[in-house]
Amino acid sequence: LIALPWPLPAVLTWAAAWALCGLLWHQQAPAWLALALPLAMGVVLAFLGAQGLRRRLLLGLGFPLSAAATGLTAGMPAWSWLLLLAPLLLLYPLRAWRDAPLFPTPAGALKALPARLGRRASVLDAGCGLGDGLLALRDAWPHARVHGIEWSPLLALASRLRCRFATVRRGDMWASSWAGHDLVYLFQRPESMPRAWHKACSDMDPGAVLVSLEFEVPGQQPIAQWQTPQGRSVFAYLPVADTKAFSTARSPRR
Ligand SMILES: C[S@@+](CC[C@H](N)C(=O)[O-])C[C@H]1O[C@@H](n2cnc3c(N)ncnc32)[C@H](O)[C@@H]1O
């Protein structure tokens, strides 16, 4: 879907949602189901079939808005609009919001990594979302083992399907070790960076590099810093096994 010229992905998503709605209606499914299933399908296709927030909103909201406009939702109880939240929560469990909502790494954003950081044999995208970071890492190092971990079950599944070359696990990046990789890549939030630094210092092997798109680690000097073709900053850090920093983070001094 994503490879089709715009606006074909939107037209096909809306048509598929309406076809499913018509089928369920014809089978005399309950009205709420005939609306909820096409809606959920539209949300999933919005994440798989388009890039960028605006296009995803267009794909995902096309069916519910047109259903409301045609009066199909008239008579539905007001709470039924909460059904909108169900597919969203499935796609995006609350814990994932705390670290970063879904903003994919732009294509080609990590092309400069090998020139800056040399060869890397095993790389991890912590919070791999839909797999755009995995694709960018594979572009940078075609021969590296590429790993991803993602909290949202649906996004982890999408990543796995899109990036067959990578090993993608569904799980919490904070609860899994970052050892064994010679580069860990993050595209999270500014608030997550101090925690990421402490984890990198405690888990990562000597010589392994922590790379962050857009957000720097406060108070730490990057070993390299540059701009992507899209004008975003990339920061690379060499975590040090700093037991004091780590124990201070875990058990603050009184
Ligand atoms: C800004 S997106 C980046 C996606 C991907 N790394 C990329 O660059 O294309 C951040 C991702 O981190 C995931 N995430 C947030 N907290 C997480 C956690 N504790 N464990 C695993 N994944 C998490 C979110 O679900 C989201 O998919």
XYZ file of N, CA and C and ligand atoms in Angstrom:
789
model
N 0.831 -1.215 0.000
C 0.000 0.000 0.000
C 0.866 1.266 0.000
N 1.933 1.190 0.822
C 2.768 2.380 1.015
C 3.486 2.788 -0.284
N 3.682 1.792 -1.192
C 4.429 2.082 -2.422
C 3.543 2.719 -3.497
N 2.227 2.691 -3.285
C 1.327 3.234 -4.319
C 1.355 4.758 -4.318
N 1.101 5.361 -5.497
C 1.113 6.829 -5.539
C -0.079 7.395 -4.766
N 0.164 8.506 -4.095
C -0.877 9.210 -3.359
C -1.875 9.818 -4.328
N -3.202 9.789 -4.171
C -3.914 9.381 -2.957
C -4.484 7.962 -3.010
N -3.860 7.090 -3.846
C -4.405 5.733 -3.979
C -4.488 4.994 -2.632
N -3.472 5.092 -1.760
C -3.586 4.379 -0.473
C -4.826 4.815 0.316
N -5.137 6.123 0.278
C -6.310 6.604 1.026
C -7.591 6.068 0.400
N -7.669 6.161 -0.947
C -8.894 5.712 -1.630
C -9.118 4.221 -1.374
N -8.026 3.423 -1.458
C -8.174 1.973 -1.260
C -8.550 1.659 0.190
N -7.970 2.404 1.145
C -8.288 2.155 2.559
C -9.757 2.460 2.825
N -10.237 3.596 2.323
C -11.644 3.960 2.549
C -12.562 2.939 1.877
N -12.194 2.552 0.633
C -13.039 1.590 -0.097
C -13.077 0.261 0.659
N -11.907 -0.171 1.175
C -11.860 -1.452 1.898
C -12.707 -1.366 3.163
N -12.648 -0.223 3.862
C -13.432 -0.072 5.095
C -14.926 -0.116 4.780
N -15.332 0.588 3.709
C -16.748 0.590 3.352
C -17.202 -0.787 2.865
N -16.304 -1.504 2.153
C -16.661 -2.847 1.680
C -16.883 -3.763 2.882
N -15.995 -3.675 3.878
C -16.146 -4.521 5.072
C -17.419 -4.155 5.828
N -17.688 -2.842 5.918
C -18.901 -2.380 6.606
C -20.141 -2.945 5.885
N -20.141 -2.865 4.540
C -21.285 -3.348 3.761
C -21.475 -4.844 3.952
N -20.351 -5.563 3.966
C -20.419 -7.015 4.135
C -21.027 -7.364 5.501
N -20.550 -6.685 6.546
C -21.044 -6.975 7.899
C -22.532 -6.615 8.010
N -22.883 -5.496 7.372
C -24.282 -5.048 7.375
C -25.165 -6.103 6.729
N -24.669 -6.577 5.569
C -25.395 -7.578 4.799
C -25.566 -8.869 5.605
N -24.539 -9.199 6.405
C -24.604 -10.412 7.238
C -25.411 -10.167 8.516
N -25.997 -8.990 8.625
C -26.800 -8.580 9.773
C -26.013 -8.609 11.085
N -24.740 -8.210 10.982
C -23.935 -8.063 12.210
C -24.483 -6.872 12.989
N -24.265 -6.825 14.328
C -24.717 -5.656 15.086
C -24.085 -4.376 14.533
N -24.846 -3.262 14.613
C -24.377 -2.006 13.998
C -23.010 -1.598 14.543
N -22.809 -1.781 15.870
C -21.535 -1.323 16.440
C -20.354 -2.083 15.844
N -20.596 -3.399 15.535
C -19.512 -4.213 14.975
C -19.231 -3.800 13.530
N -20.337 -3.502 12.798
C -20.197 -3.105 11.391
C -19.456 -1.774 11.265
N -19.402 -1.004 12.373
C -18.634 0.248 12.348
C -17.249 0.063 12.955
N -17.205 -0.745 14.047
C -15.923 -0.850 14.771
C -14.868 -1.608 13.967
N -15.265 -2.694 13.292
C -14.250 -3.481 12.575
C -13.629 -2.701 11.406
N -14.459 -2.052 10.538
C -13.838 -1.244 9.471
C -12.976 -0.113 10.045
N -13.418 0.438 11.179
C -12.645 1.510 11.808
C -11.276 0.992 12.245
N -11.285 -0.184 12.907
C -10.012 -0.763 13.368
C -9.127 -1.082 12.167
N -9.737 -1.613 11.108
C -8.950 -1.936 9.921
C -8.328 -0.657 9.336
N -9.131 0.421 9.318
C -8.619 1.700 8.788
C -7.434 2.199 9.591
N -7.489 2.030 10.937
C -6.381 2.513 11.772
C -5.116 1.706 11.491
N -5.286 0.381 11.381
C -4.102 -0.455 11.109
C -3.517 -0.088 9.736
N -4.393 0.065 8.719
C -3.890 0.415 7.378
C -3.258 1.805 7.378
N -3.778 2.677 8.248
C -3.205 4.030 8.317
C -1.746 3.966 8.741
N -1.426 3.023 9.657
C -0.040 2.935 10.117
C 0.833 2.174 9.136
N 0.221 1.187 8.453
C 1.029 0.379 7.530
C 1.117 1.006 6.144
N 0.092 1.788 5.773
C -0.035 2.180 4.375
C 0.354 3.605 4.056
N 0.817 4.354 5.063
C 1.184 5.745 4.762
C 2.284 6.202 5.709
N 3.009 7.219 5.281
C 4.015 7.814 6.140
C 3.627 9.249 6.422
N 3.936 9.694 7.636
C 3.618 11.078 7.996
C 2.259 11.148 8.657
N 2.176 12.022 9.684
C 0.964 12.102 10.499
C -0.260 12.489 9.676
N -0.086 13.475 8.758
C -1.245 13.983 8.013
C -1.880 12.881 7.153
N -1.040 12.142 6.458
C -1.571 11.076 5.589
C -2.192 9.971 6.425
N -1.569 9.651 7.561
C -2.131 8.584 8.415
C -3.497 8.998 8.953
N -3.621 10.286 9.330
C -4.923 10.751 9.823
C -5.967 10.644 8.724
N -5.567 11.006 7.500
C -6.513 10.933 6.378
C -6.991 9.501 6.148
N -6.047 8.557 6.217
C -6.430 7.159 6.007
C -7.341 6.673 7.126
N -6.937 6.958 8.377
C -7.637 6.396 9.538
C -8.984 7.055 9.796
N -9.096 8.358 9.494
C -10.342 9.058 9.844
C -11.364 9.074 8.705
N -10.932 8.674 7.505
C -11.839 8.720 6.346
C -13.130 7.963 6.580
N -13.017 6.722 7.086
C -14.229 5.919 7.269
C -15.136 6.475 8.377
N -14.627 6.716 9.605
C -15.556 7.188 10.645
C -16.207 8.519 10.295
N -15.454 9.435 9.658
C -16.044 10.741 9.337
C -17.118 10.597 8.259
N -16.815 9.765 7.243
C -17.826 9.625 6.180
C -19.030 8.853 6.713
N -18.807 7.917 7.656
C -19.944 7.189 8.242
C -20.825 8.158 9.027
N -20.175 9.078 9.759
C -20.956 10.056 10.535
C -21.711 10.977 9.579
N -21.043 11.397 8.476
C -21.662 12.335 7.535
C -22.872 11.706 6.836
N -22.808 10.384 6.595
C -23.932 9.753 5.900
C -25.052 9.392 6.868
N -24.853 9.688 8.159
C -25.915 9.429 9.141
C -25.926 7.994 9.637
N -24.888 7.225 9.229
C -24.851 5.816 9.625
C -24.704 5.645 11.132
N -24.090 6.647 11.767
C -23.853 6.504 13.206
C -25.009 7.089 14.019
N -26.042 7.625 13.322
C -27.171 8.197 14.062
C -27.831 7.094 14.885
N -28.168 7.420 16.107
C -28.798 6.414 16.956
C -27.800 5.578 17.733
N -26.517 5.724 17.394
C -25.499 5.003 18.171
C -25.343 5.723 19.507
N -25.187 5.006 20.612
C -24.976 5.689 21.888
C -23.671 6.492 21.862
N -23.655 7.608 22.607
C -22.485 8.495 22.568
C -21.214 7.756 22.962
N -21.339 6.793 23.911
C -20.126 6.114 24.361
C -19.480 5.290 23.258
N -20.269 4.996 22.199
C -19.705 4.120 21.178
C -18.510 4.775 20.477
N -18.461 6.133 20.575
C -17.288 6.801 19.980
C -16.011 6.436 20.720
N -16.183 5.917 21.968
C -14.997 5.462 22.705
C -14.342 4.274 22.002
N -15.154 3.616 21.131
C -14.580 2.501 20.376
C -13.403 2.955 19.518
N -13.434 4.253 19.195
C -12.304 4.819 18.455
C -10.996 4.593 19.209
N -11.129 4.621 20.564
C -9.923 4.512 21.380
C -9.351 3.102 21.393
N -10.237 2.094 21.231
C -9.778 0.716 21.387
C -8.655 0.358 20.413
N -8.852 0.581 19.080
C -7.748 0.243 18.191
C -6.512 1.090 18.459
N -6.743 2.341 18.878
C -5.597 3.204 19.177
C -4.777 2.646 20.336
N -5.512 2.168 21.385
C -4.803 1.655 22.554
C -4.076 0.349 22.233
N -4.675 -0.430 21.339
C -4.032 -1.673 20.933
C -2.732 -1.357 20.197
N -2.847 -0.358 19.338
C -1.689 0.039 18.549
C -0.649 0.710 19.438
N -1.140 1.409 20.419
C -0.308 2.296 21.183
C -0.563 2.193 22.674
N -0.118 1.118 23.334
C -0.370 0.974 24.763
C 0.185 2.165 25.527
N -0.453 2.488 26.652
C -0.123 3.747 27.332
C 1.350 3.890 27.651
N 2.020 2.785 28.043
C 3.418 2.893 28.426
C 4.277 3.477 27.294
N 3.890 3.148 26.044
C 4.680 3.636 24.911
C 4.574 5.150 24.766
N 3.440 5.745 25.234
C 3.284 7.201 25.128
C 4.286 7.923 25.993
N 4.633 7.248 27.170
C 5.500 7.927 28.124
C 6.865 8.202 27.491
N 7.333 7.292 26.651
C 8.655 7.514 26.069
C 8.606 8.248 24.742
N 7.769 7.805 23.841
C 7.679 8.554 22.578
C 6.502 8.077 21.775
N 5.760 9.002 21.218
C 4.728 8.583 20.280
C 5.383 8.164 18.967
N 4.567 7.713 18.037
C 5.141 7.149 16.816
C 5.548 8.216 15.812
N 6.845 8.477 15.766
C 7.386 9.319 14.697
C 8.489 8.511 14.055
N 8.333 8.094 12.810
C 9.344 7.235 12.215
C 10.604 7.993 11.813
N 11.723 7.287 11.839
C 12.977 7.836 11.310
C 12.797 8.095 9.816
N 13.099 9.306 9.343
C 12.949 9.557 7.891
C 13.918 8.705 7.076
N 13.494 8.327 5.878
C 14.339 7.497 5.008
C 15.660 8.219 4.749
N 16.747 7.485 4.820
C 18.073 8.040 4.520
C 18.683 8.834 5.661
N 17.970 8.924 6.805
C 18.456 9.780 7.896
C 19.744 9.248 8.524
N 19.995 7.931 8.405
C 21.160 7.376 9.106
C 22.294 7.017 8.146
N 22.227 7.529 6.916
C 23.205 7.175 5.882
C 24.640 7.507 6.284
N 24.800 8.568 7.101
C 26.163 9.008 7.440
C 26.772 8.174 8.558
N 26.019 7.246 9.144
C 26.534 6.520 10.319
C 27.858 5.787 10.050
N 27.970 4.993 8.954
C 29.214 4.241 8.769
C 30.430 5.154 8.638
N 30.263 6.283 7.924
C 31.399 7.197 7.754
C 31.824 7.765 9.108
N 30.885 7.970 10.001
C 31.199 8.570 11.307
C 31.655 7.537 12.319
N 31.055 6.344 12.266
C 31.245 5.394 13.373
C 31.889 4.074 12.957
N 32.206 3.913 11.673
C 32.860 2.676 11.228
C 31.891 1.506 11.181
N 32.486 0.302 11.068
C 31.648 -0.911 10.936
C 30.983 -1.265 12.249
N 29.784 -1.753 12.186
C 29.056 -2.224 13.369
C 28.441 -3.568 13.004
N 28.634 -4.561 13.858
C 28.171 -5.909 13.495
C 26.757 -6.185 13.985
N 26.395 -5.598 15.141
C 25.061 -5.873 15.685
C 24.474 -4.567 16.207
N 23.303 -4.210 15.692
C 22.704 -2.920 16.070
C 21.282 -3.148 16.578
N 20.890 -2.321 17.539
C 19.558 -2.452 18.141
C 18.813 -1.125 18.028
N 17.570 -1.169 17.516
C 16.696 0.006 17.564
C 15.770 -0.191 18.763
N 15.994 0.597 19.826
C 15.204 0.448 21.058
C 13.937 1.288 20.917
N 12.799 0.615 20.754
C 11.532 1.291 20.447
C 11.438 1.415 18.936
N 11.285 0.247 18.246
C 11.495 0.272 16.781
C 10.246 0.645 15.987
N 9.088 0.845 16.670
C 7.897 1.349 15.982
C 7.523 0.508 14.779
N 7.327 1.185 13.657
C 6.920 0.510 12.423
C 8.097 -0.075 11.635
N 9.317 0.157 12.124
C 10.474 -0.440 11.466
C 11.274 0.521 10.599
N 10.914 1.818 10.601
C 11.661 2.755 9.736
C 13.114 2.910 10.193
N 13.324 2.882 11.525
C 14.699 2.948 12.045
C 15.473 1.703 11.645
N 14.807 0.535 11.677
C 15.473 -0.721 11.284
C 15.894 -0.648 9.817
N 14.994 -0.098 8.971
C 15.314 0.020 7.536
C 16.500 0.959 7.336
N 16.504 2.060 8.092
C 17.608 3.028 7.954
C 18.918 2.416 8.439
N 18.855 1.597 9.513
C 20.080 0.954 10.010
C 20.585 -0.084 9.006
N 19.656 -0.806 8.390
C 20.054 -1.802 7.386
C 20.678 -1.119 6.156
N 20.126 0.052 5.784
C 20.715 0.815 4.676
C 22.139 1.236 5.012
N 22.344 1.601 6.296
C 23.670 2.076 6.696
C 24.667 0.918 6.739
N 24.242 -0.217 7.327
C 25.140 -1.375 7.446
C 24.432 -2.615 6.921
N 24.483 -2.853 5.602
C 23.727 -3.975 5.024
C 24.128 -5.331 5.599
N 25.361 -5.435 6.156
C 25.793 -6.755 6.642
C 25.638 -6.919 8.153
N 25.140 -5.894 8.826
C 25.016 -5.990 10.293
C 23.798 -6.837 10.673
N 23.850 -7.418 11.883
C 22.638 -8.055 12.428
C 21.795 -6.930 13.029
N 20.556 -6.852 12.570
C 19.701 -5.731 12.992
C 18.616 -6.269 13.931
N 18.509 -5.645 15.122
C 17.528 -6.082 16.116
C 16.614 -4.914 16.457
N 15.384 -5.261 16.846
C 14.461 -4.213 17.286
C 13.672 -4.710 18.469
N 13.285 -3.775 19.336
C 12.365 -4.113 20.421
C 11.285 -3.041 20.448
N 10.032 -3.461 20.625
C 8.920 -2.509 20.551
C 7.844 -2.915 21.551
N 7.314 -1.946 22.280
C 6.323 -2.235 23.309
C 4.944 -2.550 22.721
N 4.531 -1.828 21.677
C 3.188 -2.040 21.122
C 3.157 -3.354 20.328
N 2.243 -4.269 20.674
C 2.192 -5.552 19.960
C 1.928 -5.375 18.461
N 1.033 -4.431 18.116
C 0.716 -4.266 16.690
C 1.891 -3.678 15.913
N 2.554 -2.688 16.542
C 3.706 -2.095 15.850
C 4.838 -3.114 15.720
N 5.018 -3.944 16.777
C 6.071 -4.973 16.701
C 5.767 -5.930 15.544
N 4.486 -6.285 15.397
C 4.100 -7.186 14.308
C 4.362 -6.518 12.949
N 3.980 -5.241 12.858
C 4.190 -4.515 11.590
C 5.682 -4.458 11.258
N 6.505 -4.188 12.285
C 7.960 -4.137 12.085
C 8.482 -5.468 11.567
N 8.006 -6.536 12.212
C 8.450 -7.879 11.830
C 8.100 -8.156 10.364
N 6.875 -7.748 9.963
C 6.437 -8.015 8.588
C 7.203 -7.163 7.580
N 7.459 -5.904 7.977
C 8.157 -5.005 7.032
C 9.645 -5.307 6.944
N 10.217 -5.781 8.050
C 11.684 -5.910 8.123
C 12.041 -7.365 8.389
N 11.864 -8.195 7.400
C 12.138 -9.632 7.553
C 13.607 -9.880 7.860
N 14.477 -8.939 7.498
C 15.912 -9.098 7.737
C 16.265 -8.925 9.214
N 15.337 -8.345 10.005
C 15.663 -7.990 11.389
C 15.034 -8.978 12.371
N 15.596 -9.002 13.585
C 14.989 -9.789 14.664
C 14.234 -8.808 15.541
N 12.906 -8.902 15.527
C 12.100 -7.924 16.270
C 11.404 -8.633 17.428
N 11.570 -8.062 18.620
C 10.911 -8.618 19.804
C 9.894 -7.628 20.316
N 8.787 -8.138 20.827
C 7.819 -7.261 21.502
C 8.198 -7.245 22.980
N 8.498 -6.065 23.516
C 8.877 -5.996 24.920
C 9.218 -4.583 25.318
N 9.614 -4.439 26.582
C 9.949 -3.136 27.149
C 11.452 -2.907 27.022
N 11.813 -1.864 26.309
C 13.240 -1.631 26.073
C 13.999 -1.337 27.370
N 13.289 -0.853 28.395
C 13.977 -0.549 29.653
C 14.241 -1.828 30.449
N 13.412 -2.839 30.228
C 13.552 -4.082 30.996
C 14.470 -5.080 30.278
N 14.843 -4.799 29.024
C 15.701 -5.741 28.280
C 17.122 -5.189 28.252
N 18.077 -6.106 28.256
C 19.479 -5.666 28.262
C 19.880 -5.109 26.890
N 20.718 -4.102 26.913
C 21.266 -3.546 25.672
C 22.673 -4.095 25.397
N 23.087 -5.091 26.208
C 24.419 -5.674 25.998
C 24.410 -6.501 24.722
N 25.604 -6.734 24.172
C 25.713 -7.609 23.002
C 25.529 -6.885 21.676
N 25.225 -5.592 21.706
C 25.089 -4.819 20.458
C 26.202 -3.772 20.440
N 26.786 -3.528 19.269
C 27.804 -2.480 19.297
C 27.262 -1.121 18.857
N 25.930 -1.052 18.708
C 25.291 0.264 18.562
C 23.832 0.129 19.000
N 23.387 1.058 19.826
C 21.964 1.125 20.177
C 21.436 2.453 19.658
N 20.346 2.371 18.887
C 19.769 3.563 18.259
C 18.456 3.914 18.953
N 18.290 5.212 19.228
C 17.074 5.691 19.897
C 16.481 6.849 19.121
N 15.139 6.843 19.007
C 14.436 8.046 18.572
C 13.266 8.146 19.535
N 13.514 8.785 20.681
C 12.513 8.799 21.743
C 12.079 10.223 22.052
N 12.239 10.623 23.326
C 11.833 11.981 23.710
C 12.934 12.586 24.551
N 12.993 13.908 24.657
C 14.062 14.503 25.476
C 14.034 13.958 26.902
N 12.835 13.736 27.450
C 12.708 13.296 28.840
C 13.291 11.905 29.058
N 13.360 11.111 27.982
C 13.856 9.729 28.133
C 15.379 9.657 28.133
N 16.053 10.745 27.741
C 17.487 10.628 27.480
C 18.354 10.397 28.731
N 18.061 11.037 29.879
C 18.886 10.719 31.063
C 18.768 9.233 31.440
N 17.565 8.710 31.386
C 17.372 7.293 31.711
C 18.114 6.402 30.702
N 18.044 6.802 29.428
C 18.719 6.022 28.390
C 20.233 6.034 28.639
N 20.756 7.172 29.052
C 22.197 7.263 29.300
C 22.607 6.331 30.437
N 21.864 6.341 31.529
C 22.198 5.461 32.658
C 22.115 3.995 32.246
N 21.099 3.682 31.457
C 20.961 2.286 31.018
C 22.125 1.912 30.090
N 22.467 2.816 29.186
C 23.575 2.540 28.258
C 24.865 2.314 29.053
N 25.111 3.161 30.069
C 26.348 3.026 30.858
C 26.350 1.710 31.633
N 25.185 1.273 32.059
C 25.169 0.048 32.863
C 25.180 -1.207 31.989
N 24.549 -1.141 30.793
C 24.366 -2.370 29.988
C 25.376 -2.547 28.866
N 25.744 -1.449 28.208
C 26.401 -1.602 26.900
C 27.857 -2.018 27.037
N 28.333 -2.774 26.049
C 29.708 -3.281 26.063
C 30.686 -2.135 25.797
N 31.939 -2.281 26.272
C 32.935 -1.239 25.996
C 33.084 -1.023 24.489
N 33.121 0.224 24.070
C 33.288 0.543 22.642
C 31.965 0.652 21.898
N 30.877 0.188 22.511
C 29.572 0.284 21.846
C 29.079 1.724 21.910
N 28.290 2.118 20.900
C 27.899 3.520 20.767
C 26.384 3.673 20.916
N 25.999 4.730 21.619
C 24.577 5.083 21.732
C 24.305 6.217 20.748
N 23.346 6.003 19.840
C 23.038 7.042 18.835
C 21.603 7.516 19.061
N 21.419 8.828 19.077
C 20.068 9.367 19.275
C 19.741 10.344 18.154
N 18.566 10.156 17.576
C 18.091 11.108 16.568
C 17.343 12.213 17.293
N 17.736 13.443 17.019
C 17.010 14.630 17.483
C 17.295 15.053 18.930
N 17.434 14.079 19.857
C 17.522 14.483 21.253
C 18.873 14.126 21.852
N 19.492 15.130 22.527
C 20.802 14.866 23.100
C 20.687 14.403 24.540
N 21.789 13.813 25.025
C 21.840 13.420 26.433
C 22.307 14.646 27.213
N 21.485 15.155 28.138
C 21.896 16.375 28.830
C 23.175 16.154 29.636
N 24.089 17.103 29.503
C 25.323 17.070 30.303
C 26.387 16.133 29.771
N 26.176 15.466 28.636
C 27.199 14.556 28.099
C 27.719 15.084 26.777
N 29.017 14.858 26.546
C 29.658 15.336 25.321
C 29.545 14.243 24.249
N 28.894 14.512 23.121
C 28.853 13.474 22.079
C 30.228 13.261 21.448
N 30.494 12.034 20.978
C 31.749 11.816 20.242
C 31.594 12.282 18.794
N 30.365 12.396 18.354
C 30.108 12.933 17.001
C 28.693 13.497 16.975
N 28.509 14.484 16.109
C 27.195 15.125 15.980
C 27.088 15.665 14.563
N 25.986 15.406 13.909
C 25.831 15.898 12.542
C 24.349 16.058 12.217
N 24.079 16.553 11.008
C 22.691 16.795 10.580
C 22.304 15.782 9.517
N 21.067 15.326 9.562
C 20.566 14.445 8.501
C 20.193 15.321 7.297
N 19.957 14.703 6.127
C 19.539 15.501 4.962
C 18.241 16.271 5.243
N 17.447 15.789 6.212
C 16.184 16.485 6.545
C 16.412 17.592 7.570
N 17.673 17.775 7.990
C 17.981 18.866 8.926
C 17.799 18.497 10.396
N 17.674 17.200 10.687
C 17.585 16.791 12.096
C 18.980 16.487 12.627
N 19.148 16.647 13.937
C 20.459 16.372 14.521
C 20.573 14.903 14.902
N 21.786 14.375 14.734
C 22.092 13.023 15.214
C 23.241 13.162 16.209
N 23.107 12.496 17.355
C 24.139 12.550 18.393
C 24.655 11.135 18.639
N 25.993 10.995 18.715
C 26.576 9.682 19.036
C 27.385 9.811 20.319
N 27.187 8.880 21.235
C 27.860 8.922 22.541
C 28.556 7.597 22.804
N 29.642 7.682 23.564
C 30.334 6.486 24.009
C 30.009 6.308 25.487
N 29.093 5.417 25.826
C 28.760 5.257 27.247
C 29.956 4.694 28.011
N 30.122 5.143 29.231
C 31.226 4.638 30.054
C 30.619 3.871 31.217
N 31.298 2.802 31.607
C 30.788 2.006 32.729
C 30.941 2.843 33.990
N 29.978 3.718 34.199
C 30.062 4.692 35.294
C 29.182 4.202 36.438
N 29.788 3.410 37.322
C 28.986 2.789 38.383
C 28.397 3.845 39.312
N 29.144 4.981 39.469
C 28.637 6.013 40.373
C 27.365 6.650 39.776
N 27.455 6.974 38.484
C 26.285 7.591 37.829
C 25.102 6.647 37.916
N 25.406 5.345 37.715
C 24.311 4.387 37.699
C 23.701 4.228 39.099
N 24.584 4.055 40.118
C 24.003 3.838 41.448
C 23.320 5.103 41.948
N 23.819 6.271 41.509
C 23.165 7.524 41.918
C 21.764 7.587 41.314
N 21.676 7.096 40.049
C 20.367 7.148 39.386
C 19.372 6.207 40.049
N 19.899 5.050 40.496
C 18.996 4.064 41.088
C 18.599 4.440 42.514
N 19.604 4.893 43.322
C 19.303 5.195 44.722
C 19.885 6.571 45.053
N 19.099 7.609 44.832
C 19.601 8.960 45.015
C 20.157 9.180 46.428
N 21.288 9.935 46.478
C 21.863 10.219 47.808
C 20.941 11.113 48.601
N 20.929 10.894 49.917
C 20.100 11.796 50.738
C 20.850 13.080 51.024
C 9.461 7.963 17.862
S 9.018 6.259 17.626
C 10.470 5.708 16.807
C 10.249 4.454 16.009
C 11.507 3.910 15.338
N 12.620 3.782 16.259
C 11.919 4.788 14.200
O 12.862 5.557 14.421
O 11.331 4.739 13.123
C 9.225 5.617 19.298
C 8.758 4.181 19.463
O 9.181 3.734 20.754
C 8.185 2.842 21.254
N 8.341 2.754 22.707
C 8.069 3.722 23.610
N 8.341 3.258 24.863
C 8.805 1.991 24.725
C 9.268 0.994 25.643
N 9.313 1.248 26.951
N 9.689 -0.172 25.154
C 9.658 -0.442 23.819
N 9.220 0.456 22.910
C 8.809 1.647 23.347
C 6.873 3.502 20.828
O 5.806 2.576 20.825
C 7.240 4.004 19.431
O 6.930 3.023 18.477
